[in-house]
Tab-separated table of C-alpha atoms in Angstrom:
chain	number	residue	atom	x	y	z
A	1	UNK	CA	-28.655	2.867	-7.903
A	2	UNK	CA	-29.453	6.399	-8.969
A	3	UNK	CA	-28.933	9.459	-6.860
A	4	UNK	CA	-32.657	10.074	-6.567
A	5	UNK	CA	-33.291	6.623	-5.095
A	6	UNK	CA	-30.404	6.557	-2.635
A	7	UNK	CA	-31.439	5.350	0.786
A	8	UNK	CA	-29.341	4.921	3.884
A	9	UNK	CA	-29.383	1.381	5.226
A	10	UNK	CA	-30.427	1.396	8.841
A	11	UNK	CA	-31.601	-1.155	11.352
A	12	UNK	CA	-35.386	-1.415	11.921
A	13	UNK	CA	-36.623	0.839	14.683
A	14	UNK	CA	-38.622	-0.690	17.518
A	15	UNK	CA	-41.989	0.769	18.423
A	16	UNK	CA	-42.012	2.815	21.627
A	17	UNK	CA	-43.600	0.989	24.539
A	18	UNK	CA	-46.908	2.276	25.855
A	19	UNK	CA	-47.002	3.224	29.508
A	20	UNK	CA	-47.613	5.876	32.091
A	21	UNK	CA	-44.286	7.577	31.595
A	22	UNK	CA	-40.616	6.802	32.107
A	23	UNK	CA	-39.061	5.615	35.304
A	24	UNK	CA	-35.724	7.181	36.292
A	25	UNK	CA	-33.074	5.595	34.077
A	26	UNK	CA	-35.607	4.164	31.649
A	27	UNK	CA	-34.989	4.336	27.908
A	28	UNK	CA	-36.628	7.508	26.573
A	29	UNK	CA	-38.557	7.400	23.312
A	30	UNK	CA	-36.895	8.800	20.187
A	31	UNK	CA	-37.039	12.550	19.932
A	32	UNK	CA	-36.438	14.823	17.002
A	33	UNK	CA	-32.825	15.950	16.722
A	34	UNK	CA	-32.948	19.727	17.208
A	35	UNK	CA	-29.939	20.526	15.008
A	36	UNK	CA	-31.185	18.755	11.877
A	37	UNK	CA	-32.436	20.924	9.046
A	38	UNK	CA	-36.212	21.169	8.684
A	39	UNK	CA	-36.081	19.716	5.166
A	40	UNK	CA	-34.190	16.534	6.113
A	41	UNK	CA	-36.073	13.488	4.835
A	42	UNK	CA	-36.810	11.066	7.705
A	43	UNK	CA	-37.239	8.202	5.222
A	44	UNK	CA	-33.676	8.660	3.992
A	45	UNK	CA	-32.120	9.562	7.309
A	46	UNK	CA	-34.139	7.956	10.130
A	47	UNK	CA	-31.223	7.790	12.556
A	48	UNK	CA	-30.273	11.412	11.889
A	49	UNK	CA	-33.696	13.011	12.142
A	50	UNK	CA	-34.527	11.196	15.397
A	51	UNK	CA	-32.325	11.001	18.459
A	52	UNK	CA	-31.617	7.406	19.519
A	53	UNK	CA	-32.971	5.660	22.560
A	54	UNK	CA	-30.383	5.692	25.326
A	55	UNK	CA	-30.752	5.254	29.080
A	56	UNK	CA	-29.818	8.124	31.327
A	57	UNK	CA	-27.145	5.961	32.903
A	58	UNK	CA	-25.536	5.046	29.592
A	59	UNK	CA	-25.622	8.654	28.422
A	60	UNK	CA	-24.076	9.843	31.701
A	61	UNK	CA	-21.303	7.243	31.470
A	62	UNK	CA	-20.614	8.244	27.854
A	63	UNK	CA	-20.426	11.903	28.821
A	64	UNK	CA	-17.994	11.213	31.636
A	65	UNK	CA	-15.731	9.029	29.481
A	66	UNK	CA	-15.766	11.432	26.522
A	67	UNK	CA	-15.167	14.486	28.682
A	68	UNK	CA	-12.159	12.868	30.336
A	69	UNK	CA	-10.746	11.813	26.978
A	70	UNK	CA	-11.209	15.226	25.350
A	71	UNK	CA	-9.839	17.111	28.350
A	72	UNK	CA	-6.350	15.652	27.845
A	73	UNK	CA	-6.153	16.169	24.074
A	74	UNK	CA	-4.636	19.112	22.139
A	75	UNK	CA	-8.102	20.341	21.184
A	76	UNK	CA	-10.354	23.191	22.207
A	77	UNK	CA	-13.777	21.639	22.738
A	78	UNK	CA	-16.527	24.214	23.180
A	79	UNK	CA	-19.611	22.748	24.864
A	80	UNK	CA	-22.417	25.211	24.121
A	81	UNK	CA	-23.905	26.669	27.294
A	82	UNK	CA	-21.259	24.959	29.383
A	83	UNK	CA	-17.492	25.189	29.565
A	84	UNK	CA	-14.569	24.703	27.199
A	85	UNK	CA	-12.376	21.647	27.713
A	86	UNK	CA	-9.147	20.394	26.179
A	87	UNK	CA	-5.537	21.534	26.095
A	88	UNK	CA	-6.005	23.952	23.205
A	89	UNK	CA	-5.759	23.370	19.476
A	90	UNK	CA	-8.265	22.887	16.647
A	91	UNK	CA	-11.770	23.940	17.660
A	92	UNK	CA	-14.504	21.333	18.066
A	93	UNK	CA	-17.776	23.202	18.499
A	94	UNK	CA	-20.370	20.996	20.241
A	95	UNK	CA	-23.562	22.940	19.649
A	96	UNK	CA	-25.902	20.464	21.353
A	97	UNK	CA	-24.017	18.629	24.112
A	98	UNK	CA	-27.089	16.709	25.306
A	99	UNK	CA	-27.737	15.209	21.856
A	100	UNK	CA	-24.001	14.665	21.253
A	101	UNK	CA	-23.482	12.613	24.419
A	102	UNK	CA	-26.773	10.775	23.961
A	103	UNK	CA	-25.790	9.587	20.503
A	104	UNK	CA	-22.377	8.423	21.698
A	105	UNK	CA	-23.983	6.680	24.661
A	106	UNK	CA	-26.368	4.865	22.331
A	107	UNK	CA	-23.939	3.791	19.599
A	108	UNK	CA	-20.374	4.937	20.275
A	109	UNK	CA	-18.433	6.133	17.247
A	110	UNK	CA	-21.439	5.583	14.984
A	111	UNK	CA	-23.205	8.151	17.122
A	112	UNK	CA	-20.203	10.475	16.911
A	113	UNK	CA	-20.450	10.501	13.111
A	114	UNK	CA	-24.227	10.772	13.129
A	115	UNK	CA	-23.992	13.729	15.502
A	116	UNK	CA	-21.847	15.515	12.906
A	117	UNK	CA	-24.354	14.652	10.181
A	118	UNK	CA	-27.110	16.094	12.409
A	119	UNK	CA	-25.105	19.327	12.850
A	120	UNK	CA	-24.875	18.832	16.618
A	121	UNK	CA	-21.143	19.434	16.399
A	122	UNK	CA	-18.967	21.114	13.825
A	123	UNK	CA	-15.410	22.347	13.322
A	124	UNK	CA	-13.786	25.056	11.181
A	125	UNK	CA	-11.054	22.470	10.516
A	126	UNK	CA	-12.665	19.022	10.747
A	127	UNK	CA	-9.513	17.288	9.493
A	128	UNK	CA	-7.486	18.923	12.275
A	129	UNK	CA	-9.945	17.738	14.940
A	130	UNK	CA	-10.224	14.236	13.504
A	131	UNK	CA	-6.442	13.920	13.097
A	132	UNK	CA	-5.979	14.553	16.822
A	133	UNK	CA	-8.635	11.942	17.627
A	134	UNK	CA	-7.220	9.398	15.159
A	135	UNK	CA	-3.749	9.800	16.635
A	136	UNK	CA	-5.094	8.838	20.065
A	137	UNK	CA	-7.621	6.220	18.993
A	138	UNK	CA	-5.936	3.379	20.871
A	139	UNK	CA	-6.095	5.181	24.223
A	140	UNK	CA	-9.252	7.317	24.029
A	141	UNK	CA	-11.334	4.638	25.765
A	142	UNK	CA	-9.991	3.402	29.125
A	143	UNK	CA	-8.540	-0.102	28.933
A	144	UNK	CA	-11.123	-1.666	31.286
A	145	UNK	CA	-13.922	-0.425	29.023
A	146	UNK	CA	-12.068	-1.628	25.923
A	147	UNK	CA	-12.092	-5.128	27.396
A	148	UNK	CA	-15.877	-4.869	27.582
A	149	UNK	CA	-16.116	-3.894	23.904
A	150	UNK	CA	-18.219	-6.938	23.100
A	151	UNK	CA	-20.958	-5.745	25.460
A	152	UNK	CA	-21.480	-2.320	23.905
A	153	UNK	CA	-20.147	-2.427	20.341
A	154	UNK	CA	-22.577	-3.553	17.656
A	155	UNK	CA	-21.577	-6.503	15.489
A	156	UNK	CA	-21.726	-6.328	11.727
A	157	UNK	CA	-25.010	-7.415	10.126
A	158	UNK	CA	-24.941	-10.838	8.509
A	159	UNK	CA	-26.174	-9.295	5.246
A	160	UNK	CA	-22.907	-7.348	4.908
A	161	UNK	CA	-20.621	-10.392	4.800
A	162	UNK	CA	-18.601	-10.843	1.625
A	163	UNK	CA	-20.536	-13.720	0.114
A	164	UNK	CA	-21.150	-13.480	-3.623
A	165	UNK	CA	-24.566	-11.949	-3.070
A	166	UNK	CA	-23.399	-9.788	-0.173
A	167	UNK	CA	-20.386	-8.509	-2.120
A	168	UNK	CA	-22.593	-7.364	-5.011
A	169	UNK	CA	-24.918	-5.503	-2.644
A	170	UNK	CA	-22.012	-3.921	-0.734
A	171	UNK	CA	-20.270	-2.718	-3.886
A	172	UNK	CA	-23.499	-1.363	-5.381
A	173	UNK	CA	-24.213	0.624	-2.204
A	174	UNK	CA	-21.114	2.737	-2.773
A	175	UNK	CA	-19.965	2.560	-6.370
A	176	UNK	CA	-23.368	2.636	-8.059
A	177	UNK	CA	-24.408	5.890	-6.397
A	178	UNK	CA	-23.748	7.931	-9.551
A	179	UNK	CA	-20.848	8.149	-11.976
A	180	UNK	CA	-21.563	11.868	-12.182
A	181	UNK	CA	-21.083	12.231	-8.422
A	182	UNK	CA	-17.616	10.688	-8.509
A	183	UNK	CA	-16.668	12.757	-11.557
A	184	UNK	CA	-17.371	15.916	-9.555
A	185	UNK	CA	-14.452	15.388	-7.189
A	186	UNK	CA	-12.106	12.945	-8.939
A	187	UNK	CA	-9.672	14.110	-11.594
A	188	UNK	CA	-9.968	13.358	-15.309
A	189	UNK	CA	-8.489	9.855	-14.864
A	190	UNK	CA	-11.420	8.916	-12.577
A	191	UNK	CA	-8.952	7.145	-10.287
A	192	UNK	CA	-10.534	6.519	-6.875
A	193	UNK	CA	-7.415	5.501	-4.991
A	194	UNK	CA	-4.259	7.116	-3.686
A	195	UNK	CA	-2.096	9.041	-6.109
A	196	UNK	CA	1.692	9.181	-5.920
A	197	UNK	CA	3.082	12.733	-5.971
A	198	UNK	CA	6.586	14.033	-6.582
A	199	UNK	CA	6.367	16.481	-3.683
A	200	UNK	CA	4.089	18.329	-1.275
A	201	UNK	CA	1.860	20.203	-0.983
A	202	UNK	CA	0.009	18.609	-3.857
A	203	UNK	CA	-1.776	20.793	-6.376
A	204	UNK	CA	-5.019	19.888	-8.200
A	205	UNK	CA	-3.418	20.275	-11.636
A	206	UNK	CA	-0.823	17.621	-10.728
A	207	UNK	CA	-3.326	14.960	-9.663
A	208	UNK	CA	-3.773	13.246	-13.071
A	209	UNK	CA	-0.015	12.816	-13.478
A	210	UNK	CA	0.251	11.561	-9.892
A	211	UNK	CA	-2.458	8.973	-10.573
A	212	UNK	CA	-0.646	7.806	-13.689
A	213	UNK	CA	2.575	7.592	-11.670
A	214	UNK	CA	0.813	5.303	-9.169
A	215	UNK	CA	-0.637	3.124	-11.947
A	216	UNK	CA	2.644	2.873	-13.829
A	217	UNK	CA	4.487	1.862	-10.686
A	218	UNK	CA	2.015	-0.995	-10.130
A	219	UNK	CA	2.303	-2.122	-13.741
A	220	UNK	CA	6.090	-2.037	-13.422
A	221	UNK	CA	5.921	-4.120	-10.229
A	222	UNK	CA	3.856	-6.695	-12.095
A	223	UNK	CA	6.227	-6.521	-15.108
A	224	UNK	CA	3.376	-5.698	-17.501
A	225	UNK	CA	4.510	-5.210	-21.099
A	226	UNK	CA	3.801	-6.297	-24.680
A	227	UNK	CA	1.881	-9.582	-24.756
A	228	UNK	CA	1.328	-9.805	-20.983
A	229	UNK	CA	-1.882	-11.598	-20.012
A	230	UNK	CA	-3.067	-9.267	-17.252
A	231	UNK	CA	-5.923	-9.755	-14.829
A	232	UNK	CA	-7.255	-6.697	-13.017
A	233	UNK	CA	-9.539	-7.335	-10.031
A	234	UNK	CA	-11.607	-4.206	-9.527
A	235	UNK	CA	-11.989	-2.212	-12.749
A	236	UNK	CA	-12.805	1.175	-11.327
A	237	UNK	CA	-13.512	3.404	-14.303
A	238	UNK	CA	-10.906	1.773	-16.520
A	239	UNK	CA	-7.790	3.942	-16.281
A	240	UNK	CA	-5.400	1.145	-15.274
A	241	UNK	CA	-6.728	-1.139	-18.003
A	242	UNK	CA	-6.232	1.639	-20.561
A	243	UNK	CA	-2.613	2.202	-19.541
A	244	UNK	CA	-1.891	-1.533	-19.472
A	245	UNK	CA	-3.367	-1.967	-22.956
A	246	UNK	CA	-1.240	0.942	-24.178
A	247	UNK	CA	1.800	-1.102	-23.105
A	248	UNK	CA	0.621	-3.958	-25.348
A	249	UNK	CA	-0.957	-6.126	-22.628
A	250	UNK	CA	-4.119	-8.179	-23.076
A	251	UNK	CA	-6.366	-7.283	-20.138
A	252	UNK	CA	-9.226	-9.052	-18.430
A	253	UNK	CA	-10.762	-6.722	-15.839
A	254	UNK	CA	-13.585	-7.685	-13.460
A	255	UNK	CA	-15.977	-5.566	-11.436
A	256	UNK	CA	-19.266	-5.908	-9.551
A	257	UNK	CA	-20.402	-2.363	-10.345
A	258	UNK	CA	-22.648	-1.994	-13.387
A	259	UNK	CA	-22.267	1.790	-13.332
A	260	UNK	CA	-18.476	1.537	-13.370
A	261	UNK	CA	-18.409	-1.144	-16.052
A	262	UNK	CA	-20.628	0.833	-18.423
A	263	UNK	CA	-18.479	3.954	-18.191
A	264	UNK	CA	-15.199	1.995	-18.233
A	265	UNK	CA	-16.192	0.308	-21.500
A	266	UNK	CA	-16.932	3.686	-23.083
A	267	UNK	CA	-13.642	5.147	-21.889
A	268	UNK	CA	-11.648	2.110	-23.061
A	269	UNK	CA	-13.286	2.270	-26.504
A	270	UNK	CA	-12.637	6.003	-26.752
A	271	UNK	CA	-8.965	5.367	-25.988
A	272	UNK	CA	-8.813	2.854	-28.861
A	273	UNK	CA	-8.180	-0.256	-26.748
A	274	UNK	CA	-11.482	-2.140	-26.954
A	275	UNK	CA	-9.711	-4.999	-28.770
A	276	UNK	CA	-7.249	-5.479	-25.907
A	277	UNK	CA	-9.506	-5.121	-22.850
A	278	UNK	CA	-12.333	-7.415	-21.735
A	279	UNK	CA	-14.346	-5.954	-18.839
A	280	UNK	CA	-16.512	-8.550	-17.112
A	281	UNK	CA	-19.266	-8.125	-14.544
A	282	UNK	CA	-18.380	-10.943	-12.174
A	283	UNK	CA	-17.067	-11.860	-8.730
A	284	UNK	CA	-13.357	-12.529	-8.268
A	285	UNK	CA	-14.232	-16.117	-7.295
A	286	UNK	CA	-15.778	-16.723	-10.723
A	287	UNK	CA	-12.643	-15.944	-12.766
A	288	UNK	CA	-10.951	-18.723	-14.702
A	289	UNK	CA	-7.793	-19.055	-16.783
A	290	UNK	CA	-4.187	-18.213	-15.967
A	291	UNK	CA	-2.451	-14.860	-16.112
A	292	UNK	CA	1.126	-13.639	-16.266
A	293	UNK	CA	0.294	-10.724	-13.997
A	294	UNK	CA	-2.491	-9.787	-11.597
A	295	UNK	CA	-3.102	-6.248	-10.402
A	296	UNK	CA	-5.684	-5.041	-7.899
A	297	UNK	CA	-5.993	-1.520	-6.503
A	298	UNK	CA	-7.637	-1.006	-3.101
A	299	UNK	CA	-10.064	-3.872	-3.607
A	300	UNK	CA	-8.974	-6.193	-0.801
A	301	UNK	CA	-10.586	-3.762	1.661
A	302	UNK	CA	-14.022	-4.809	0.347
A	303	UNK	CA	-13.410	-8.566	0.565
A	304	UNK	CA	-14.030	-9.055	4.302
A	305	UNK	CA	-11.571	-10.717	6.664
A	306	UNK	CA	-13.362	-14.068	6.650
A	307	UNK	CA	-12.889	-14.243	2.864
A	308	UNK	CA	-9.228	-13.213	2.715
A	309	UNK	CA	-8.137	-16.881	2.455
A	310	UNK	CA	-10.490	-17.403	-0.511
A	311	UNK	CA	-9.252	-14.178	-2.126
A	312	UNK	CA	-5.573	-15.091	-1.919
A	313	UNK	CA	-6.230	-18.712	-2.921
A	314	UNK	CA	-7.956	-17.332	-6.022
A	315	UNK	CA	-4.913	-15.188	-6.841
A	316	UNK	CA	-2.647	-18.201	-6.353
A	317	UNK	CA	-4.848	-20.353	-8.609
A	318	UNK	CA	-4.969	-17.796	-11.413
A	319	UNK	CA	-1.279	-16.861	-11.470
A	320	UNK	CA	0.832	-18.522	-14.150
A	321	UNK	CA	4.219	-19.991	-13.150
A	322	UNK	CA	6.706	-17.162	-12.752
A	323	UNK	CA	3.907	-14.591	-12.637
A	324	UNK	CA	3.717	-11.511	-10.429
A	325	UNK	CA	0.939	-9.895	-8.397
A	326	UNK	CA	0.871	-6.182	-7.580
A	327	UNK	CA	-1.643	-5.022	-4.992
A	328	UNK	CA	-2.380	-1.587	-3.608
A	329	UNK	CA	-3.971	-1.847	-0.175
A	330	UNK	CA	-4.986	0.462	2.653
A	331	UNK	CA	-3.621	-0.992	5.887
A	332	UNK	CA	-4.006	-0.404	9.612
A	333	UNK	CA	-2.113	-1.538	12.729
A	334	UNK	CA	-2.496	-5.244	13.434
A	335	UNK	CA	-3.606	-4.847	17.053
A	336	UNK	CA	-6.351	-2.364	16.111
A	337	UNK	CA	-7.459	-4.570	13.232
A	338	UNK	CA	-7.850	-7.513	15.595
A	339	UNK	CA	-9.666	-5.454	18.223
A	340	UNK	CA	-12.241	-4.047	15.815
A	341	UNK	CA	-12.512	-6.907	13.354
A	342	UNK	CA	-16.160	-7.754	14.108
A	343	UNK	CA	-17.354	-4.269	15.055
A	344	UNK	CA	-20.035	-2.437	13.069
A	345	UNK	CA	-18.793	1.102	12.428
A	346	UNK	CA	-20.039	4.389	10.986
A	347	UNK	CA	-18.142	3.607	7.774
A	348	UNK	CA	-19.932	0.244	7.483
A	349	UNK	CA	-23.330	1.795	8.086
A	350	UNK	CA	-23.059	4.726	5.711
A	351	UNK	CA	-20.147	4.349	3.284
A	352	UNK	CA	-18.598	0.886	2.752
A	353	UNK	CA	-20.785	-1.986	3.981
A	354	UNK	CA	-18.816	-5.132	4.783
A	355	UNK	CA	-15.365	-3.587	4.471
A	356	UNK	CA	-12.315	-4.484	6.534
A	357	UNK	CA	-8.858	-2.964	6.275
A	358	UNK	CA	-6.065	-5.533	6.582
A	359	UNK	CA	-2.760	-5.169	8.361
A	360	UNK	CA	0.460	-6.141	6.619
A	361	UNK	CA	0.842	-8.873	9.244
A	362	UNK	CA	-2.605	-10.254	8.375
A	363	UNK	CA	-1.657	-10.468	4.706
A	364	UNK	CA	1.517	-12.326	5.632
A	365	UNK	CA	-0.419	-14.725	7.882
A	366	UNK	CA	-3.118	-15.495	5.327
A	367	UNK	CA	-0.784	-16.004	2.376
A	368	UNK	CA	1.533	-18.232	4.435
A	369	UNK	CA	-1.314	-20.357	5.756
A	370	UNK	CA	-3.356	-20.747	2.571
A	371	UNK	CA	-1.142	-20.176	-0.486
A	372	UNK	CA	2.323	-20.410	-1.919
A	373	UNK	CA	2.357	-16.628	-2.341
A	374	UNK	CA	4.710	-14.414	-0.347
A	375	UNK	CA	5.137	-10.652	-0.140
A	376	UNK	CA	8.426	-9.875	-1.855
A	377	UNK	CA	8.240	-6.093	-1.608
A	378	UNK	CA	6.118	-3.594	0.329
A	379	UNK	CA	6.232	0.192	-0.094
A	380	UNK	CA	4.128	2.594	1.974
A	381	UNK	CA	3.065	6.125	1.008
A	382	UNK	CA	0.281	7.116	3.411
A	383	UNK	CA	1.085	10.831	3.313
A	384	UNK	CA	0.305	10.761	-0.405
A	385	UNK	CA	-3.180	9.470	0.362
A	386	UNK	CA	-3.736	12.299	2.828
A	387	UNK	CA	-2.954	14.790	0.063
A	388	UNK	CA	-5.112	12.907	-2.447
A	389	UNK	CA	-8.049	13.003	-0.043
A	390	UNK	CA	-7.524	16.702	0.650
A	391	UNK	CA	-7.806	17.483	-3.040
A	392	UNK	CA	-10.938	15.348	-3.368
A	393	UNK	CA	-12.520	16.936	-0.285
A	394	UNK	CA	-11.828	20.472	-1.447
A	395	UNK	CA	-13.302	19.771	-4.864
A	396	UNK	CA	-16.337	17.998	-3.362
A	397	UNK	CA	-16.979	20.956	-1.058
A	398	UNK	CA	-16.642	23.437	-3.900
A	399	UNK	CA	-19.111	21.425	-5.978
A	400	UNK	CA	-21.971	21.550	-3.464
A	401	UNK	CA	-24.443	22.987	-5.978
A	402	UNK	CA	-23.623	20.276	-8.534
A	403	UNK	CA	-24.030	17.576	-5.879
A	404	UNK	CA	-27.460	19.009	-5.042
A	405	UNK	CA	-28.359	19.074	-8.745
A	406	UNK	CA	-27.695	15.325	-8.951
A	407	UNK	CA	-30.412	14.717	-6.362
A	408	UNK	CA	-28.302	14.339	-3.226
A	409	UNK	CA	-29.414	16.361	-0.222
A	410	UNK	CA	-27.536	18.436	2.350
A	411	UNK	CA	-27.278	15.545	4.816
A	412	UNK	CA	-25.637	13.392	2.147
A	413	UNK	CA	-23.137	16.169	1.446
A	414	UNK	CA	-22.367	16.453	5.149
A	415	UNK	CA	-21.971	12.674	5.399
A	416	UNK	CA	-19.495	12.608	2.527
A	417	UNK	CA	-17.596	15.601	3.850
A	418	UNK	CA	-17.181	13.734	7.135
A	419	UNK	CA	-16.134	10.560	5.298
A	420	UNK	CA	-13.449	12.330	3.281
A	421	UNK	CA	-12.180	14.304	6.298
A	422	UNK	CA	-12.259	11.188	8.508
A	423	UNK	CA	-10.233	9.246	5.939
A	424	UNK	CA	-7.726	12.052	5.437
A	425	UNK	CA	-7.224	12.293	9.198
A	426	UNK	CA	-6.477	8.582	9.386
A	427	UNK	CA	-3.551	8.991	7.002
A	428	UNK	CA	-2.325	12.296	8.445
A	429	UNK	CA	-2.161	10.766	11.927
A	430	UNK	CA	-0.305	7.672	10.676
A	431	UNK	CA	-3.105	5.410	11.917
A	432	UNK	CA	-3.700	4.324	8.318
A	433	UNK	CA	-1.213	3.610	5.551
A	434	UNK	CA	-1.457	2.665	1.892
A	435	UNK	CA	1.020	0.207	0.441
A	436	UNK	CA	1.965	-1.282	-2.903
A	437	UNK	CA	2.790	-4.959	-2.455
A	438	UNK	CA	4.552	-7.335	-4.827
A	439	UNK	CA	3.616	-10.984	-4.331
A	440	UNK	CA	5.260	-13.922	-6.051
A	441	UNK	CA	4.809	-17.650	-5.678
A	442	UNK	CA	7.421	-19.545	-3.713
A	443	UNK	CA	7.459	-22.584	-5.955
A	444	UNK	CA	9.703	-24.643	-3.677
A	445	UNK	CA	7.182	-24.383	-0.838
A	446	UNK	CA	4.350	-25.839	-2.891
A	447	UNK	CA	6.268	-28.632	-4.567
C-alpha cells in the first residue's frame, strides 16, 4: 500500500435519523470537530473530522469519571474556559473540553486518542502525560465500571482475527505503508524493534550498534553458527538474516509484507549473502522442514491470542531435536491482558489491526498445554525500548517535511507521534516490558 493511497479503516457510519429535533438525552447527529485543520480529508479521517454520536448522559458520565480520575493524578490538566485540575506535573492542555469528553463518552480510550489526533488536547511533553496515565491504567476506571466493561467497550472486528487472510491484511496495513517512511525514523539497520544499549541516556549515533547487540544476543541464545539451519519468522528488512548468514548459517526467513521482502532481498544481496538466505512470502503456518534454530523478533504480538496455540505448535513441529528457539516479545501484565483481551483499542483501529500483547504467564500456559516447549530463560529490558522509542520519535518529529513529501498528511503525522509517545510511555511506566526468551523442547515430556 503506497503512502498516497493510505486510508484509515473505520466502521461504517449510520445515517442520521430524520425527525423534528432531538429529545433531551437523545443521540445528537455528528458535528464537525472544531479543532481539526481545515485541510483534513474526511475520506481518510472520517472519525477525526466529525465528532461521534454520544448521548448527553453518556458524555456527562464520561466527564465525571475522567475528571475524578485526573484530579488525583500528578498532572496539571488545563480545561480551556474552565478550571485546572490535577495534583501538578506535566501539562495536559484540553483545548476543547466538550469535544474531548464527548469522544471519550462515545468510545473510551479510542476517543482519547482520536481527540489528540483532532487537536482537541495537546501537551508540551506528551510522553510525560501518557507515562502518568499508563502507570495508573489499572485504577483509572472505578472497579464497578470495569466490571461492566463488556457493555461499553467495543469488541474487535472479525476481519482482524489472525486467520491466514486476516494476518496478511493486518500486516499490510502497517508494514506496507512505505519503506521510505520507516527509513525516515529508523537507523541504518532498519531494525523496527527494541535495541539493547550499554548505558543511558541513549544517543542516536549508538543506535545501530545497540540494534546489532540485540540481534547478536538472540543469535547467541539460539546457538547460531556455521552450518546452522535457521528459520526466522518475521523478516523485517533483513538485518537479522544478514548477521546470521555472516556467521555461516543457512537462513530461511518468512514475511507477509511484500514491501519488506523486496527491500530485504536487495539488502541481503548487497551484503553478499544471497546464496545463504531464502526470503519467502508466506504465513508461518505454511512453513515446512526442520531447523536447528528458530528466531522471531516481536512477531508474536501480531499473531492474536486465539492463534497462540497454533503458533507455538508450529515452532514445536519445525524445531529439530536438540534445537533452540529465541524469541523477542513485548509483554504486559497477565491480569491486564486477560481484562482487555477482546477489546478493540485505538492501536487496533489505527496502527496494528488484530494485535495482542502476551504476558509471560500466557506464554507459559500455552506452551505447557499445547507443546513440549518450555521457557528456559527470560530476560527483560523494557527501559531499553523506552529509549529506542524516544530516538525514533525525535527523528520522526524532525522529519515532518519528509513525511509530508511522501504523501502523508498532518493528521497521519499526529497519529504516529501519538503512537510512538504512547508506546514509549508504556515502557517508561513499567506497564509494558520487552523480553528475550529461550525455549527448548522437553523431550522427556513428549515421549
